[in-house]
XYZ file of C-alpha atoms in Angstrom:
533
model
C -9.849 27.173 9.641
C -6.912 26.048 11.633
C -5.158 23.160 11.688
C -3.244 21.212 14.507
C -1.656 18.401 12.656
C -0.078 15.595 14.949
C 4.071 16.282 14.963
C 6.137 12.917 15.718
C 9.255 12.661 16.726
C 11.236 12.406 13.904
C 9.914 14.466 11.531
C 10.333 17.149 14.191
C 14.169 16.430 14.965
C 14.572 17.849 11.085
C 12.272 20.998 11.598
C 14.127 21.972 15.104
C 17.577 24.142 15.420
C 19.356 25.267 18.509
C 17.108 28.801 19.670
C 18.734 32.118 17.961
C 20.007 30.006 14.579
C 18.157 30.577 11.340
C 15.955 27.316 9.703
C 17.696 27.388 6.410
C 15.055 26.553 3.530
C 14.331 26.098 0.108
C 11.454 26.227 -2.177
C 10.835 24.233 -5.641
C 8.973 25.494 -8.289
C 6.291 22.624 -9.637
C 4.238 24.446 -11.626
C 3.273 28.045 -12.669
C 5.631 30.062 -14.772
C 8.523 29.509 -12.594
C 8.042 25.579 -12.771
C 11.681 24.060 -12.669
C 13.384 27.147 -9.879
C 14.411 26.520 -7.212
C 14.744 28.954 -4.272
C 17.034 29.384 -1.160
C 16.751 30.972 1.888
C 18.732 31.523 5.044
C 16.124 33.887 6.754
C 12.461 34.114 7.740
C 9.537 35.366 6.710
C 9.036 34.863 3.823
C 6.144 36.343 1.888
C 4.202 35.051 -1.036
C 2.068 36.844 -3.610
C 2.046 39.313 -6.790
C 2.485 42.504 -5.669
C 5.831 44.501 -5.872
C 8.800 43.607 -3.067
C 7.097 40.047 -1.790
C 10.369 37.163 -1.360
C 8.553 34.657 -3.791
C 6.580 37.067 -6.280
C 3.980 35.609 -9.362
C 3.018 37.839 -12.545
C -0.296 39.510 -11.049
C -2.163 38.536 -15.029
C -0.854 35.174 -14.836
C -2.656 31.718 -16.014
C -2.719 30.761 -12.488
C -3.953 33.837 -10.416
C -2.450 34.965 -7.184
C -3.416 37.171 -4.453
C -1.356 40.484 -4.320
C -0.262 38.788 -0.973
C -1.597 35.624 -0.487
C 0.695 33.815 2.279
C 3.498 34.495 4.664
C 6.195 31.980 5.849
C 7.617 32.892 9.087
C 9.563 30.927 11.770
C 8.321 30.848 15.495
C 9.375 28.383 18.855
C 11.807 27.045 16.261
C 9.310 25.898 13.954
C 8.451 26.995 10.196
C 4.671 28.064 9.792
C 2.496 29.410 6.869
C -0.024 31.343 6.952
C -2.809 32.497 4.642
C -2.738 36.240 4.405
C -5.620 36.932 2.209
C -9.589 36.013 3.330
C -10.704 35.961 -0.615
C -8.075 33.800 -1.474
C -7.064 30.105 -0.534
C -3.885 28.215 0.466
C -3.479 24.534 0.366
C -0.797 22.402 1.735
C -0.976 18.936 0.433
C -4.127 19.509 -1.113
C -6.234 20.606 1.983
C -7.015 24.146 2.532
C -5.486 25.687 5.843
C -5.208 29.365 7.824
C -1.920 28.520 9.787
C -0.165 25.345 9.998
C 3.736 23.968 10.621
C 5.435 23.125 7.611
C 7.140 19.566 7.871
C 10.087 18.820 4.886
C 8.489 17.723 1.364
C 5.006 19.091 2.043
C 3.807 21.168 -1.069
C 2.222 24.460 -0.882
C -0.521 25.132 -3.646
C -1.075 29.243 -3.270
C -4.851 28.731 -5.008
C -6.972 25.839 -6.077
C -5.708 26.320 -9.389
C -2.508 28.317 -8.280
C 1.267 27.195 -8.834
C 2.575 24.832 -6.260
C 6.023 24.710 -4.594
C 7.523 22.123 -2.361
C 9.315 22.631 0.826
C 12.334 21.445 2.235
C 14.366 22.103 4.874
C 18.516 22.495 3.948
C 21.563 21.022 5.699
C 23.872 22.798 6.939
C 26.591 21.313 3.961
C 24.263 21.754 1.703
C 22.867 25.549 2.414
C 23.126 26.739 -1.594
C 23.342 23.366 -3.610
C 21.397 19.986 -3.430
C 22.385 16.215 -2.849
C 22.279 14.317 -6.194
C 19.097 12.361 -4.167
C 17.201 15.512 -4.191
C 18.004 16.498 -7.533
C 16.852 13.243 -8.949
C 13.826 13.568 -6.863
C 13.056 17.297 -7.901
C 13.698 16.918 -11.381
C 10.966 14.131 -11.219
C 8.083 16.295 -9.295
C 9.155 18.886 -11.693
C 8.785 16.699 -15.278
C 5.472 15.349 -13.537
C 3.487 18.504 -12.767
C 4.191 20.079 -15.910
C 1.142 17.366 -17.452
C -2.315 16.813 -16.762
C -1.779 13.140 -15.980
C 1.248 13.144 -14.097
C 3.373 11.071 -15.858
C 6.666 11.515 -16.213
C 8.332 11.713 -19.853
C 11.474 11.266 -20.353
C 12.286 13.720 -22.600
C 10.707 16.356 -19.715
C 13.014 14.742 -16.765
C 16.641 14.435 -18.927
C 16.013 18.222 -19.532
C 15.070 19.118 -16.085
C 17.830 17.100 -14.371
C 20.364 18.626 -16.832
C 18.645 21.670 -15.661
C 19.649 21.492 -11.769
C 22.405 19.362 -12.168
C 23.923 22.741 -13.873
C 22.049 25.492 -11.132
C 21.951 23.707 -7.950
C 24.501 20.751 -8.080
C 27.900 20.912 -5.837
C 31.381 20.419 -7.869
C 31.419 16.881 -6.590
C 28.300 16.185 -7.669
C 28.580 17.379 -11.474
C 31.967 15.350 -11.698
C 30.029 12.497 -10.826
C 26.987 12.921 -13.150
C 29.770 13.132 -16.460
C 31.668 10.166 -15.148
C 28.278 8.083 -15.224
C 27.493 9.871 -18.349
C 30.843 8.256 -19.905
C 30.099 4.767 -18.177
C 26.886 4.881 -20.108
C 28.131 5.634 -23.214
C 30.416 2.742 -22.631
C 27.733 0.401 -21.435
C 25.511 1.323 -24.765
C 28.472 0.601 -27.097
C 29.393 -2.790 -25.684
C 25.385 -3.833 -25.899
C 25.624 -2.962 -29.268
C 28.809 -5.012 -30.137
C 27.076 -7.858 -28.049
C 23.491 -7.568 -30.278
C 25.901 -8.267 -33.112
C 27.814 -10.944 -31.805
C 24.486 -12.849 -30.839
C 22.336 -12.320 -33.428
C 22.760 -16.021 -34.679
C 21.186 -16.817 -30.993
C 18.337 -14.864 -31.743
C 17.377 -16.472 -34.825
C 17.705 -19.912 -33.045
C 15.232 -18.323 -30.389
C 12.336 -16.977 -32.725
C 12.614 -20.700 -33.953
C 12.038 -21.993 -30.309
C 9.000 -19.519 -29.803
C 7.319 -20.163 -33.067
C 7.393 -24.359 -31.331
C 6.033 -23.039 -28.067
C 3.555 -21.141 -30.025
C 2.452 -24.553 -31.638
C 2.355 -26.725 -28.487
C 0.626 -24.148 -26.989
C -2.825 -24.444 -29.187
C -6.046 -26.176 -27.046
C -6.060 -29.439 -27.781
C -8.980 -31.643 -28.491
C -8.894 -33.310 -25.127
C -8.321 -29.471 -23.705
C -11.625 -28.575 -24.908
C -13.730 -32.017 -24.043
C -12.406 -31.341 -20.763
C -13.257 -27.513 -20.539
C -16.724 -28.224 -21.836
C -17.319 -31.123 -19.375
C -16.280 -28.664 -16.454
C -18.414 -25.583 -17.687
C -21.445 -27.960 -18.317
C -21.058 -29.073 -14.605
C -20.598 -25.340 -13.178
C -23.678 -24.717 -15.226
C -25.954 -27.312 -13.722
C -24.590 -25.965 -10.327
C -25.154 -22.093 -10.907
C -28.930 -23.168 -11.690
C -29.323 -26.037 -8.760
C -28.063 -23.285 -6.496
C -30.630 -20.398 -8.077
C -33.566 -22.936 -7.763
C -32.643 -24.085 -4.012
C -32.812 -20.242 -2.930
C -35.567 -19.890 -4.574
C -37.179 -22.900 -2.924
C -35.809 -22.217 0.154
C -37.457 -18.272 0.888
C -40.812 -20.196 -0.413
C -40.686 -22.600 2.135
C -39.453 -19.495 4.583
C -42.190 -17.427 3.781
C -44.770 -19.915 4.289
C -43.290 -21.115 8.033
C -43.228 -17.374 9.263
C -46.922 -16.906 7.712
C -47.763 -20.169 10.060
C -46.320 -18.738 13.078
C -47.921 -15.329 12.894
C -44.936 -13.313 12.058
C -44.789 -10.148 12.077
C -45.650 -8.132 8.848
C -42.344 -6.279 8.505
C -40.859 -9.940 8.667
C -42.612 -11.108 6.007
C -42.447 -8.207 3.570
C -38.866 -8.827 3.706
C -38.488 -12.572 2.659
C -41.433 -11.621 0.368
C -39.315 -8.527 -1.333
C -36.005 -10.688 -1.648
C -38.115 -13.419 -3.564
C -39.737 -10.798 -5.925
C -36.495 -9.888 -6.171
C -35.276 -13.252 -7.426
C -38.125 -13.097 -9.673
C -37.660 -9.951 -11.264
C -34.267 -10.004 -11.918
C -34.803 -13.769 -13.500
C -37.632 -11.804 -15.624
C -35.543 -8.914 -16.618
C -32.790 -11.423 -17.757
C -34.830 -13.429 -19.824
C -36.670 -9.934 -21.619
C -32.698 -8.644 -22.401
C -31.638 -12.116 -23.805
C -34.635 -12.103 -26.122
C -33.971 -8.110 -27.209
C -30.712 -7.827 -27.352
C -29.275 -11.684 -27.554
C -29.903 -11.586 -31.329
C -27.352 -8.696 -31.955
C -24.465 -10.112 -29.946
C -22.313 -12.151 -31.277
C -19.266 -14.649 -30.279
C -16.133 -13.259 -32.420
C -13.539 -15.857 -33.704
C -9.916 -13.815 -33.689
C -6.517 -15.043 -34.951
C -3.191 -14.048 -35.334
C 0.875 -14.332 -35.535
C 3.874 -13.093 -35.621
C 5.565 -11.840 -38.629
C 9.344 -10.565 -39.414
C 8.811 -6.605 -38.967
C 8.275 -4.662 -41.415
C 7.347 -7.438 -44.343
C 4.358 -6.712 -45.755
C 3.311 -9.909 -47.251
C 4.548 -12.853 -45.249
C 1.866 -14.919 -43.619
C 2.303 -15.738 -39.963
C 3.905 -19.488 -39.348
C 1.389 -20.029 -36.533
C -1.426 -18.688 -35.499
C -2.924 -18.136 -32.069
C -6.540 -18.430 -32.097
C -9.253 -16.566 -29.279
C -12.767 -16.251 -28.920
C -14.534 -12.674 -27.373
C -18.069 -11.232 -27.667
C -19.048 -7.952 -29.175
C -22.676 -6.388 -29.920
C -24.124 -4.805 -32.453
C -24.793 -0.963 -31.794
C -26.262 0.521 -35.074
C -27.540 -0.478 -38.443
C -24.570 0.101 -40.800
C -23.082 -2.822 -39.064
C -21.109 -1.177 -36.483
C -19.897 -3.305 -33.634
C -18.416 -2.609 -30.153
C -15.865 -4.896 -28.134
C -12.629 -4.620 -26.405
C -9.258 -3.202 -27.119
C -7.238 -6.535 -25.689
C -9.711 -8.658 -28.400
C -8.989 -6.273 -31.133
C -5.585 -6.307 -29.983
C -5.199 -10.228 -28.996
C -1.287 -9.775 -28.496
C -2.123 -6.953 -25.638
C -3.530 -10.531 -23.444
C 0.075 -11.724 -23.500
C 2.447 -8.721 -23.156
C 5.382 -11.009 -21.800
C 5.042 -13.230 -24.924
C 4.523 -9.490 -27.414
C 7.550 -8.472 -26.192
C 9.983 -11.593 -26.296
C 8.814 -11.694 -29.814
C 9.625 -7.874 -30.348
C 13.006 -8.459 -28.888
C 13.256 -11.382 -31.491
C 12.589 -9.170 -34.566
C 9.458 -9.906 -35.198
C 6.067 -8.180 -34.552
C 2.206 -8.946 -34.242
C -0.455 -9.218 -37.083
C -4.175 -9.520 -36.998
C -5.074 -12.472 -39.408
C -8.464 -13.059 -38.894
C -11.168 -11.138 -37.019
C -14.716 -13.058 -37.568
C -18.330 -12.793 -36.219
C -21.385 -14.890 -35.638
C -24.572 -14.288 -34.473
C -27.421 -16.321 -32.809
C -29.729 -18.020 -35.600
C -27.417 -17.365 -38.832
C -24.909 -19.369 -40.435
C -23.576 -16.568 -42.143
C -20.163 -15.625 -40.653
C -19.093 -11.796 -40.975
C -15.601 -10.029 -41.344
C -14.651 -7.857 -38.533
C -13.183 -5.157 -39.850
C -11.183 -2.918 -36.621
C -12.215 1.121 -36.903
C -10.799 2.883 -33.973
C -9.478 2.116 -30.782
C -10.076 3.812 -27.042
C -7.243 5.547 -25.469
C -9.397 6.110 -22.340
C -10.539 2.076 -21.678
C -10.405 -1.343 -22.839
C -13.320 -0.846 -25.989
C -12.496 -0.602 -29.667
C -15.033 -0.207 -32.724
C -15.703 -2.355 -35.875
C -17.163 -2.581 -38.874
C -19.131 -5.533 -40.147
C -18.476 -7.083 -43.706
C -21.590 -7.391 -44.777
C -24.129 -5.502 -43.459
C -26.518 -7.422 -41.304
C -30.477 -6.736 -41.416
C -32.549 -7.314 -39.507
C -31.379 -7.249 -35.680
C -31.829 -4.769 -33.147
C -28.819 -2.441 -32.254
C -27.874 -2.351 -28.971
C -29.449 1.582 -27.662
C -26.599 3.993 -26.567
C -28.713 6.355 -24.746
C -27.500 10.106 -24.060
C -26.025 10.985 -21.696
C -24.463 7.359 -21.007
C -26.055 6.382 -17.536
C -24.092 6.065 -14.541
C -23.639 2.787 -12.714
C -24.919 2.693 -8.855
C -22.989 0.405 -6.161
C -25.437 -2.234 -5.185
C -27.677 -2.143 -8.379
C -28.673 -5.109 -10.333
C -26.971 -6.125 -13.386
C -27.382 -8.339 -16.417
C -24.508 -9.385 -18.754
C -25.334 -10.788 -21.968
C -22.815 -12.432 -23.797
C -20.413 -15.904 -24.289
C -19.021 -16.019 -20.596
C -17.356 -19.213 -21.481
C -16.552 -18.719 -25.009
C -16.521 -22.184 -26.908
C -16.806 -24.498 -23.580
C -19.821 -22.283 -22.944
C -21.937 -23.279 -25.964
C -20.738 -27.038 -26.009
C -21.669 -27.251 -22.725
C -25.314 -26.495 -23.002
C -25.351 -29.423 -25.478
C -25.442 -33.130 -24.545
C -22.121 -34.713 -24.205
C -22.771 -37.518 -27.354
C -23.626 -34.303 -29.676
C -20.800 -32.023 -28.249
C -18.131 -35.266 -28.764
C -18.919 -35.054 -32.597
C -18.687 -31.971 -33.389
C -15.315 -31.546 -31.397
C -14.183 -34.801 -33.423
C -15.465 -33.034 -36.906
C -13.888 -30.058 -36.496
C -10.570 -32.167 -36.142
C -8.609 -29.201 -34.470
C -9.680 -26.711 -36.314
C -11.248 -24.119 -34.523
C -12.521 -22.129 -36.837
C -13.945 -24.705 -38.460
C -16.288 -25.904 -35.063
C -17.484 -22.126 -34.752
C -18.719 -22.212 -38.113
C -20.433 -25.364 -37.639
C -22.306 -24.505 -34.791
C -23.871 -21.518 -36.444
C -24.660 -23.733 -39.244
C -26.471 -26.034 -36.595
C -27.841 -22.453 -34.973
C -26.616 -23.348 -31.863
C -24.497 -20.352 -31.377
C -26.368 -18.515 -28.541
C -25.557 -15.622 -25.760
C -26.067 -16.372 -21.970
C -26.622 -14.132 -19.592
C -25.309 -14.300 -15.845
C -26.953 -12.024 -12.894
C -25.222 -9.857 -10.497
C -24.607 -6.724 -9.190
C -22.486 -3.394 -9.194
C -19.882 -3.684 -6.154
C -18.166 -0.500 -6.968
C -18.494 2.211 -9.642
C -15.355 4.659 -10.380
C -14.980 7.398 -14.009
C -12.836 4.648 -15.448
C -14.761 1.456 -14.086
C -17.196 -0.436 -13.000
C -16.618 -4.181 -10.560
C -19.373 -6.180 -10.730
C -20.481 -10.132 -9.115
C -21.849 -11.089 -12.495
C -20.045 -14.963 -13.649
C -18.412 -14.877 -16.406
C -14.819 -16.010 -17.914
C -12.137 -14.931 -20.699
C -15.170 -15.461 -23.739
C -17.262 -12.930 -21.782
C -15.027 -10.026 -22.788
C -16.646 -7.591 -24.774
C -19.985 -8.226 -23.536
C -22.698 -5.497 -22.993
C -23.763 -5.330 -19.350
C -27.025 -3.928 -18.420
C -29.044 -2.039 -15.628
C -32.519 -3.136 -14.036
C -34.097 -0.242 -16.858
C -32.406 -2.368 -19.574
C -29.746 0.465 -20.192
C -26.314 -0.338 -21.347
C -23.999 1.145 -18.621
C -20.699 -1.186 -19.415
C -18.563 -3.300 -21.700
C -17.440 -6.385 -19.513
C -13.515 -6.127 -19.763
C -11.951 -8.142 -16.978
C -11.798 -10.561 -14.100
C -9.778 -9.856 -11.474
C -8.972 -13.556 -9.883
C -7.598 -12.343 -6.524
C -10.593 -10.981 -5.517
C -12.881 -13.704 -5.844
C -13.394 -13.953 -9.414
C -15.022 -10.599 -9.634
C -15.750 -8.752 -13.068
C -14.318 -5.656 -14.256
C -16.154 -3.175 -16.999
C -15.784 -0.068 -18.994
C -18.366 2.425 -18.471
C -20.640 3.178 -21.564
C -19.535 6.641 -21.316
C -16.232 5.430 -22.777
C -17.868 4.314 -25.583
C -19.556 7.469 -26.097
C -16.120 9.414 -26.257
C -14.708 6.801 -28.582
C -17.655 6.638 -31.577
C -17.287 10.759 -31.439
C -13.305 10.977 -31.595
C -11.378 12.066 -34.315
C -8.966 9.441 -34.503
């Protein structure tokens, strides 16, 4: 297949020399055996393959096999072309498979779909046999990058491969530079040193201003009237706007019957209110399945000098999440961020980490609908893939129903309906549902204490899941966005299909886009209950 990609102006003043001069080239090694070489070359063609005598020559029994010869390089009306040589075999320049195109500077050639790749770039005239300090910072980079499956760059991999061209490839000028910053740096690191010493009284005085923040930072009492009151009114407006719809394609469906409309008219108000219907039904059979085994978790915790063992934190910081239960032996599934509170705040984590001290998990709780009984949370393993972690239970519960993981996990589909059960509004949520004289007194006998209100609501049984309708707006490997309302105490919560089927763990909102949801697909979970670690 041939390409005829679109050549501006620019890009084609660097590809174009005076008619009888040679293009001067190189090529990089990214990956393959020769990762990290680079090539030069003051001529064209060029040829690429495995057999004996080609310019740019692969071992024939390699990991990544290539064609005896596979592509040529060769220059014509002042331009640089490639061209796949061999029918069987593929080439690929930035990722798209082509029979003859112009090379432009930077693209990458991929000899193979799982081949070695090489980057191309044109040369300077100055700089015909040694590189600009730009493009060895630049090539050590693609280098360090391709040589892992995700891409990232370590640094261990880029310090060895810059070291590595800065020696090969780098002008005199260049390498005198590169050992004068090394010296500056050297410098710089002692005199930070020398200042950590000198100002170490300062940071003492500083973990002492944190710890305050950290205390004047806890919800008030007034805080969480004032949440509840504004939760219990977005409630009564969700539900006012659900019935008026509702009301509204009744009173639709009954004026187009009236005036004769057509059938195909009518089947489609009809279908959006069975719609209505159904997905109000399939809430209200998930709630009473699967409310009972999810629960609203209670989590604390502080910051500690690193490295001591036994001190208690000075203050705590206090959250509330949901979780569900997904097998008898008391095994429960949430997020990472809840098992790892300090993860919601990484600007915070890492002031205190610069202070000396470092994050502990004090208190990890759970209640469930209908039982007074509060259980330990006991953190088992957590996802390197997504935002879930597993938990144990202290004790055992009976008598629930497990949330199903079915096998394979299914997938979520864009525009499907979806139920989340769980504590979208954490506290405020519950307290809301209540009447304001009986949420007022239990706010004023807690006295602050907010450990102290969860457990009296589940001594009162009045700790109980919602569930909020929506739908699936977009479904990728690592996540699913979904319409479904919720807020911070809805993390952790299962979210369902239209079958009933767990397909995600609500993670997220993202705020700038309307106050959407974000989830982990079950599959995630999968991985993590059959990992090693």
């Amino acid at each position: 297949m041939m390409h005829a990609p679109v050549l501006d102006d620019a890009p084609d003043a660097a590809l174009r020399r005076p008619s009888g001069s040679g293009l001067r080239f190189s090529l990089i090694h990214l990956s393959g055996r020769r990762r990290g070489e680079t090539q030069f070359f003051q001529r064209a063609p060029v040829t690429f393959g495995s057999a004996p005598g080609v310019d740019v020559s692969f071992p024939a029994n390699g990991e990544c096999p290539v064609a005896p010869l596979q592509a040529e390089m060769f220059q014509a009306n002042c331009e640089m072309r490639l061209r796949n040589c061999d029918p069987a075999a593929r080439t690929l320049v930035n990722r798209e498979a082509v029979e003859e195109i112009i090379l432009r500077d930077r693209d990458v050639i991929q000899l193979g779909p799982n081949g070695p790749t090489l980057r191309f770039r044109i040369r300077p005239e100055e700089y015909t046999l040694c590189k600009q300090l730009k493009e060895i910072l630049q090539d050590a980079r693609d280098v360090a990058s391709a040589g892992r499956a995700d891409g990232r760059v370590t640094l261990r991999s880029f310090v060895g491969q810059l070291a590595f061209e800065i020696v090969r490839n780098a002008t005199l000028a260049t390498q005198v530079v590169v050992v004068g910053l090394l010296v500056m740096l050297i410098a710089a690191i002692g005199g930070l040193a020398y200042y950590n010493y000198l100002t170490q009284q300062a940071h003492e005085r500083h973990i002492a201003s944190l710890l305050r923040e950290l205390e004047l930072s806890r919800i008030s009492l007034a805080e969480l009237e004032q949440n509840s009151a504004d939760e219990r009114r977005r409630l009564t407006e969700t539900l006012a706007i659900h019935e008026t719809e509702e009301q509204r394609l009744m009173v639709m469906v009954e004026e187009q019957r009236k005036k004769g409309a057509s059938s195909e008219a009518l089947e489609a108000l009809t279908l959006r209110l069975r719609t209505l219907e159904a997905e109000r039904n399939n809430a209200e059979l998930l709630i009473t399945r699967f409310g009972p085994s999810t629960c609203l978790l209670y989590i604390a915790y502080g910051f500690v000098e690193k490295g001591d063992k036994e001190e208690a934190p000075h203050t705590l910081l206090e959250y509330t999440g949901t979780g569900f239960l997904i097998d008898a032996e008391g095994r429960i599934v949430t997020n990472r961020h809840l098992a790892e509170p300090w993860s919601m705040d990484p600007k915070g984590t890492a002031e205190m980490l610069q202070a000396g001290l470092e994050p502990r998990l004090v208190i990890m709780r759970a209640y469930f609908p209908g039982r007074a009984q509060a259980y330990d949370v006991t953190v088992l393993k957590l996802s390197e893939q997504g935002d879930v972690a597993l938990a144990q239970l202290t004790p055992e519960p009976r008598g629930m129903t497990p949330v199903p993981l079915e096998k394979p996990s299914p997938q979520a589909v864009p525009g499907e309906a979806v139920v989340v059960v769980g504590y979208p509004s954490g506290l405020e949520g519950i307290l809301a549902r209540l009447d304001e004289h009986a949420a007022t007194e239990l706010l004023k006998g807690a006295e602050r204490n907010l450990q102290k209100l969860m457990q009296d609501l589940a001594d009162r049984g009045l700790v109980r899941p919602l569930t909020t309708q929506g739908h699936v707006s977009d479904a990728v490997p690592n996540r699913i966005i979904h319409d479904a309302q919720t807020t911070s105490g809805g993390s952790g919560s299962p979210i369902f299909n239209s079958q009933g089927e767990l397909i995600a763990v609500h993670s997220s909102i993202m705020t700038r886009f309307g106050a959407v949801g974000s989830g982990v697909p079950a599959a995630r979970v999968d991985e993590l209950l059959h990992s090693d670690s």
